[in-house]
PDB file of C-alpha atoms in Angstrom:
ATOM      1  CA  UNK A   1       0.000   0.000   0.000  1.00 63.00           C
ATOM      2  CA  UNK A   2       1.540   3.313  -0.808  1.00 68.00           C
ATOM      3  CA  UNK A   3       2.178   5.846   1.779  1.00 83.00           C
ATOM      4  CA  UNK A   4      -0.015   8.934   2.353  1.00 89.00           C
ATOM      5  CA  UNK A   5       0.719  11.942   0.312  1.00 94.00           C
ATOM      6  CA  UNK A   6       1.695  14.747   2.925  1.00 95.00           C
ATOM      7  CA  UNK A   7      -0.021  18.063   2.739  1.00 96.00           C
ATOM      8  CA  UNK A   8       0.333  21.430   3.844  1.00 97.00           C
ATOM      9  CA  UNK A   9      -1.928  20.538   6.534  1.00 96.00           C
ATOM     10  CA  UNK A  10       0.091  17.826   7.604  1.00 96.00           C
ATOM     11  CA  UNK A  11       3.363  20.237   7.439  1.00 97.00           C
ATOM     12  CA  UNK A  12       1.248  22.748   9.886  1.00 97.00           C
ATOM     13  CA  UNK A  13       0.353  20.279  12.447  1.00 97.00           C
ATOM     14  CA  UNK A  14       4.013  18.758  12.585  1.00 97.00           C
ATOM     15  CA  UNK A  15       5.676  22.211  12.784  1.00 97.00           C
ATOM     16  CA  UNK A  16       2.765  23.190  15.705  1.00 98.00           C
ATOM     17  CA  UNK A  17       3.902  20.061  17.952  1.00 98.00           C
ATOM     18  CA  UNK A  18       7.487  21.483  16.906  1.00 97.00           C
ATOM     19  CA  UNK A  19       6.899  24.688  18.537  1.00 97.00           C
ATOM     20  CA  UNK A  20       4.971  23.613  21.143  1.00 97.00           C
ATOM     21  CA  UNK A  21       7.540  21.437  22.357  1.00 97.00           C
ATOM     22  CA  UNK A  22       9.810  24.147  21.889  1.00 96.00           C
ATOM     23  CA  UNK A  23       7.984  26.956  23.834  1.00 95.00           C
ATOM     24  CA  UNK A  24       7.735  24.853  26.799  1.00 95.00           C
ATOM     25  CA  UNK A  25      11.305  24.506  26.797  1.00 93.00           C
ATOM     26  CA  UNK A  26      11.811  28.208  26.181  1.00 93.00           C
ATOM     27  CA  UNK A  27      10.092  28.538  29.417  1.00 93.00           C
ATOM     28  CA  UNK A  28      12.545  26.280  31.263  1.00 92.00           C
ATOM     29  CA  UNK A  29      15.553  27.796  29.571  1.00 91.00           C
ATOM     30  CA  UNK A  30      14.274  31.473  30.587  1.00 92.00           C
ATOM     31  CA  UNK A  31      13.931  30.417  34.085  1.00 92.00           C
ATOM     32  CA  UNK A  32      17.348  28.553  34.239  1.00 90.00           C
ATOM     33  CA  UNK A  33      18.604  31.643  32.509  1.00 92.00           C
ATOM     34  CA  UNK A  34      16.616  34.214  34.540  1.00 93.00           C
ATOM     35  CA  UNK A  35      18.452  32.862  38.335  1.00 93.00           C
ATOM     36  CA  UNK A  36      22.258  33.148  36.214  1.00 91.00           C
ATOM     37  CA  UNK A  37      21.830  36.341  35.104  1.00 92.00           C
ATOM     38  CA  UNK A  38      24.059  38.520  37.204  1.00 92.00           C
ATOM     39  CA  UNK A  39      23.117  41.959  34.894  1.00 92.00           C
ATOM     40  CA  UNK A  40      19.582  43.264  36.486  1.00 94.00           C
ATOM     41  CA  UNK A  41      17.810  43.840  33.166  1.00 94.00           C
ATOM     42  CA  UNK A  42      19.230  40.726  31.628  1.00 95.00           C
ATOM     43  CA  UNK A  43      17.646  38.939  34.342  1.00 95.00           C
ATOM     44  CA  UNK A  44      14.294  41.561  34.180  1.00 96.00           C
ATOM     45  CA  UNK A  45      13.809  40.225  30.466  1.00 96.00           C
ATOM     46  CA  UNK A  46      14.340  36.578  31.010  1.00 96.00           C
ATOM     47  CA  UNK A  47      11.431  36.535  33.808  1.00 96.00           C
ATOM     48  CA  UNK A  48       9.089  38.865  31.601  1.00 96.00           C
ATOM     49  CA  UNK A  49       9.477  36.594  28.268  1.00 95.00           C
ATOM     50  CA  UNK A  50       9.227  33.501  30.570  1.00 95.00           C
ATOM     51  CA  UNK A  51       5.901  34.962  31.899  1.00 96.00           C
ATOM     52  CA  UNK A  52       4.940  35.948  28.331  1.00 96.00           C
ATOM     53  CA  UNK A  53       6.065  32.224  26.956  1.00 95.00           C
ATOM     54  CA  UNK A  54       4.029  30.797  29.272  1.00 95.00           C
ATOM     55  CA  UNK A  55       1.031  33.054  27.740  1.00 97.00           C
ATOM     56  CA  UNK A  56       2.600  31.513  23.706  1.00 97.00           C
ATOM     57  CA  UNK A  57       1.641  28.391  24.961  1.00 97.00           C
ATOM     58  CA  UNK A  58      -1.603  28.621  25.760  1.00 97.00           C
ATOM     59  CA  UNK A  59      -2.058  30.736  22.445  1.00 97.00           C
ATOM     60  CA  UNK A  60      -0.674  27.329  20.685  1.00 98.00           C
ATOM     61  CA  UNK A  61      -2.925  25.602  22.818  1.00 98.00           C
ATOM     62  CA  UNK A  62      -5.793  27.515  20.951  1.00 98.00           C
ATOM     63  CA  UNK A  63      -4.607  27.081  17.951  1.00 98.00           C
ATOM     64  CA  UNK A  64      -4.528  23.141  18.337  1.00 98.00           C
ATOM     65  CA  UNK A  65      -8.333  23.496  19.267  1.00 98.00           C
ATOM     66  CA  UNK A  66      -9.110  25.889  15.946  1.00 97.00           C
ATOM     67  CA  UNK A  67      -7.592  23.265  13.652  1.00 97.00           C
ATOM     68  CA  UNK A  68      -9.734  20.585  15.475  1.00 97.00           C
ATOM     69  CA  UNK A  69      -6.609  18.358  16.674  1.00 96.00           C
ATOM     70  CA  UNK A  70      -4.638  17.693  20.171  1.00 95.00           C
ATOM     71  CA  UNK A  71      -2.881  19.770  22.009  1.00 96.00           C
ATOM     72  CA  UNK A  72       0.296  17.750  21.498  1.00 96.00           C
ATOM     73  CA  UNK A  73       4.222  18.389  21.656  1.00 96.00           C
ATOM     74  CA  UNK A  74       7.422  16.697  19.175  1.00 96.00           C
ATOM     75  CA  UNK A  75      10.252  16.328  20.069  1.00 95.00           C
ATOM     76  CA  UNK A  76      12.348  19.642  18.499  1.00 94.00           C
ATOM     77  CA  UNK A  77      15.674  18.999  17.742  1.00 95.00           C
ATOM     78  CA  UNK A  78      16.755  22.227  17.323  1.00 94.00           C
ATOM     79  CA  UNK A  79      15.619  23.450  20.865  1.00 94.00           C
ATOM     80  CA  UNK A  80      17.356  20.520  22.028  1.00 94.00           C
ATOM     81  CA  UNK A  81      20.175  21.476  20.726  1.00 95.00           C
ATOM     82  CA  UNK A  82      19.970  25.375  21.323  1.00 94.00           C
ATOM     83  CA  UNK A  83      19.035  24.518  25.009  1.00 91.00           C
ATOM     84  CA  UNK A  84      22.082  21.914  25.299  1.00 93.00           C
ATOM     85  CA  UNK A  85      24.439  24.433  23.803  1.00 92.00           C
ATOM     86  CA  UNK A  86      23.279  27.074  26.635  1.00 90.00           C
ATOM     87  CA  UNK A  87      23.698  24.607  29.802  1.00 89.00           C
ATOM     88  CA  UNK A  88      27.379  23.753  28.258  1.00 93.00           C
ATOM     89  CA  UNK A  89      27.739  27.823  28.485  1.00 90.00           C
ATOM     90  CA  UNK A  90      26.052  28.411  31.511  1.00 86.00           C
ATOM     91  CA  UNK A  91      28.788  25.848  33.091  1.00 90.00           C
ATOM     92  CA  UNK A  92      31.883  27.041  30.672  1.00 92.00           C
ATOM     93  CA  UNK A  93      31.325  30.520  31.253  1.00 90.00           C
ATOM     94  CA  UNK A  94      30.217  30.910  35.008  1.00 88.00           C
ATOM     95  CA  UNK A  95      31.007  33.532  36.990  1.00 87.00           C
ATOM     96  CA  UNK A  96      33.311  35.228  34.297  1.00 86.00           C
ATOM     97  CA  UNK A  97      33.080  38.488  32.649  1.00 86.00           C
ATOM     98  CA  UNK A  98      31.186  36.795  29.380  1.00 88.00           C
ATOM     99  CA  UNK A  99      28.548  34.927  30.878  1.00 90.00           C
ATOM    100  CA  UNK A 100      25.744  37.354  31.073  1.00 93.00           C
ATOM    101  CA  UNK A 101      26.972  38.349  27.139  1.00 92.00           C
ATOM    102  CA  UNK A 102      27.044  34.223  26.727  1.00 92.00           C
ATOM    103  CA  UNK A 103      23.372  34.083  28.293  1.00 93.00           C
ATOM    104  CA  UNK A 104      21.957  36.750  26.275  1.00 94.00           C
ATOM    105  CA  UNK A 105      23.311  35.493  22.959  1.00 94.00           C
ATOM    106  CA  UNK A 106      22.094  31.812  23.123  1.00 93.00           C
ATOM    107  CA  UNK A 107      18.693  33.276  24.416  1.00 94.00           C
ATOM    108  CA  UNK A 108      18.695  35.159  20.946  1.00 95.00           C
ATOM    109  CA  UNK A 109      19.315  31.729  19.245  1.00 95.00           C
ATOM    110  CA  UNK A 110      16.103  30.701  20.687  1.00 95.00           C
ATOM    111  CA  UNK A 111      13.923  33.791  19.833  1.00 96.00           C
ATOM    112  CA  UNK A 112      15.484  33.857  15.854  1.00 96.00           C
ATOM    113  CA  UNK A 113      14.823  30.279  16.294  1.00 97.00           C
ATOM    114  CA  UNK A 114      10.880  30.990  17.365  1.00 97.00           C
ATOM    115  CA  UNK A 115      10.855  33.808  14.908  1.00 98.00           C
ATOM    116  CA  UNK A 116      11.321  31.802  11.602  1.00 97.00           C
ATOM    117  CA  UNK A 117       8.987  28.838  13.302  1.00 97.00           C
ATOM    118  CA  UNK A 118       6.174  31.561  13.751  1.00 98.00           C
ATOM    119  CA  UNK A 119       6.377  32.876  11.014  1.00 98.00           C
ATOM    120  CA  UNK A 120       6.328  30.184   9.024  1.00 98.00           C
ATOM    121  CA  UNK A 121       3.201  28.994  10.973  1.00 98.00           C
ATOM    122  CA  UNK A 122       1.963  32.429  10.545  1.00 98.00           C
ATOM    123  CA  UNK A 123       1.865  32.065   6.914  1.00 98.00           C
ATOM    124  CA  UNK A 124       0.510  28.431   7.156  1.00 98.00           C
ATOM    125  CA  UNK A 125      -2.898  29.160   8.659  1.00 98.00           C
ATOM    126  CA  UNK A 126      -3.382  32.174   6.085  1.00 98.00           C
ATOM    127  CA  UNK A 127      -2.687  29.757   3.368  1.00 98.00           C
ATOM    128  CA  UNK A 128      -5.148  26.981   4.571  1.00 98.00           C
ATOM    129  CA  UNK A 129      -7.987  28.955   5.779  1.00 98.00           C
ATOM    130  CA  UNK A 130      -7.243  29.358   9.926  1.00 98.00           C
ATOM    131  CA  UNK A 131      -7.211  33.243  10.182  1.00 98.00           C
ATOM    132  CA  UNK A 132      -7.817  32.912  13.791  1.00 98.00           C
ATOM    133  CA  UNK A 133      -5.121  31.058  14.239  1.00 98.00           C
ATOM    134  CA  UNK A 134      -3.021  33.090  12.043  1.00 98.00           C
ATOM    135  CA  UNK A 135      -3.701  35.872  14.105  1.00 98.00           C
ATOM    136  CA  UNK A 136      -2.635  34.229  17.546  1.00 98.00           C
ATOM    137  CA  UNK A 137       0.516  33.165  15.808  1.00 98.00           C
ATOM    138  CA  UNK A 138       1.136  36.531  14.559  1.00 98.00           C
ATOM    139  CA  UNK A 139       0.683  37.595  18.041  1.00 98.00           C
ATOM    140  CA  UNK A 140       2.966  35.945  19.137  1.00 98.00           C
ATOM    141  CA  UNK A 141       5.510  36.422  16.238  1.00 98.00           C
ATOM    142  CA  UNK A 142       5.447  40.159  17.291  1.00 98.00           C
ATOM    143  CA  UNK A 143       6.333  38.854  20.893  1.00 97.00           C
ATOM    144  CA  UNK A 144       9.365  36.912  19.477  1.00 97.00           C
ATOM    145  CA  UNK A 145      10.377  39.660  17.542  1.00 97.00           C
ATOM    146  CA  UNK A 146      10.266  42.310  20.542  1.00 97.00           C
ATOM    147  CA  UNK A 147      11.843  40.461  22.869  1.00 96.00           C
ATOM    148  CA  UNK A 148      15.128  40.018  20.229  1.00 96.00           C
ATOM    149  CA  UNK A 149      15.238  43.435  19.957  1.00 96.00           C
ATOM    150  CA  UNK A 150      15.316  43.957  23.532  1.00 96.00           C
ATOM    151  CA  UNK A 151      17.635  41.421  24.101  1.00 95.00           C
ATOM    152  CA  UNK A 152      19.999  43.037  21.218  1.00 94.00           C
ATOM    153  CA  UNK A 153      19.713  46.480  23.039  1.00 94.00           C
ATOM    154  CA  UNK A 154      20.547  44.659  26.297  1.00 94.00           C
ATOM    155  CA  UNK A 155      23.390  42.442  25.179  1.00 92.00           C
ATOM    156  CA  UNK A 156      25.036  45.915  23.529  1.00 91.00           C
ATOM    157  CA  UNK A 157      25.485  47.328  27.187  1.00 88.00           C
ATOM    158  CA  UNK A 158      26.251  44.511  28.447  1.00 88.00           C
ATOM    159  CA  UNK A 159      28.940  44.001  26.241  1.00 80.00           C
ATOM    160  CA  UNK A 160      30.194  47.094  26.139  1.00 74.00           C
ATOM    161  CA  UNK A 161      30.235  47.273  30.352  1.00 67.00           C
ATOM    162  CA  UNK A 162      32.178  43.979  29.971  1.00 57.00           C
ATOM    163  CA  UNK A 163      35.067  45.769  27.790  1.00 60.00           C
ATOM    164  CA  UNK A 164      35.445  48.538  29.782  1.00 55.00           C
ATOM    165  CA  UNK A 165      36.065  46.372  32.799  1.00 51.00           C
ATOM    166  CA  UNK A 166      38.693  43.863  31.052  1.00 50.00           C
ATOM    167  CA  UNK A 167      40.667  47.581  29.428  1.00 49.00           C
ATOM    168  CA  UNK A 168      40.349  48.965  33.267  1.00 50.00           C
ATOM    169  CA  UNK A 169      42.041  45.422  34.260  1.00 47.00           C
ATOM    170  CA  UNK A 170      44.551  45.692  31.498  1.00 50.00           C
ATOM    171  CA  UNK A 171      43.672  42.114  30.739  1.00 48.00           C
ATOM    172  CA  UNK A 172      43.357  42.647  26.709  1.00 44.00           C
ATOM    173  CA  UNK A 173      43.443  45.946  24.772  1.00 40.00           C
ATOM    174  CA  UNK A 174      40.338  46.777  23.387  1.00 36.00           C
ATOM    175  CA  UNK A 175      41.693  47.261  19.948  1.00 35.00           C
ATOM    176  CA  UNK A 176      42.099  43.534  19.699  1.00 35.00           C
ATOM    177  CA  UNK A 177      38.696  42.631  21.502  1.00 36.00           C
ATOM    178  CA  UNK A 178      37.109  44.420  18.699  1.00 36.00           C
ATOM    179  CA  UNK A 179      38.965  43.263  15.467  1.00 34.00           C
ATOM    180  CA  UNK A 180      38.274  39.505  16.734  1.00 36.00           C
ATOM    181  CA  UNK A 181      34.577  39.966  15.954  1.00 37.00           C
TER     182      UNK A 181
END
């Protein structure tokens, strides 16, 4: 017997359990990430976006219900991976100058990570006919994309504090720090 043909449909729904599986680890990571922080508004944005996370999953929640299946989370390899790559940094990086720069950047791998899932999702729903659901993703997508851009603004002080103090302790010249990036 010959296998199904896949459809859009069938993309949508695997991609949903995707980022539901993903989100709920996003709310794990922000936590983890939220008690390492050592810079106040790092650690101010991790426990608003967890909050707000929280919130993305119950959107995706609704969004299961408008397309008439369960509420059901896949394994995502890519958060796996993202969120393994941050607990190796947390550890690596731990009470030194970086981490809070370290933290900030692998919590940006997660939102561009979210941000192409939703809006791929976003675009999805339009094209099959869920406009209600295409407007909770979108929601959500707008979410993702603020919280980058906060974390972008944040991760500039933070890494500019952090090269002011290794040039106060003479540990590297700032003229190198820069031209390595």
């Amino acid at each position: 017997m010959a296998a199904k043909t896949k459809t859009l449909h069938d993309a949508f729904y695997e991609t949903l359990k995707d980022v539901y599986y993903a989100e709920k680890q996003s709310v794990r990571a922000l936590k983890k990430s939220a008690k390492a922080a050592e810079h106040e508004d790092l650690r101010s944005a991790f426990e608003t976006h967890a909050e707000e996370s929280a919130e993305q999953v119950e959107r995706l929640s609704q969004v299961f219900e408008i397309i008439g299946k369960p509420a059901r989370a896949k394994t995502c390899e890519a958060m796996q991976g993202i969120t393994s790559e941050m607990e190796e940094d947390l550890e690596d990086f731990a009470g030194s100058p970086a981490a809070d720069a370290v933290l900030a950047a692998c919590a940006q791998a997660v939102e561009h990570y979210e941000i192409a899932r939703y809006g791929t999702l976003k675009t999805w729903a339009r094209q099959l006919g869920y406009e209600d659901a295409a407007k909770l993703l979108e929601q959500t997508l707008e979410e993702e994309k603020k919280t980058d851009a906060l974390l972008s603004q944040i991760a500039e002080r933070i890494n500019a504090e952090g090269s002011e103090a290794v040039e106060e302790t003479g540990a590297a010249p700032r003229a190198k720090a820069k031209s390595k990036g």
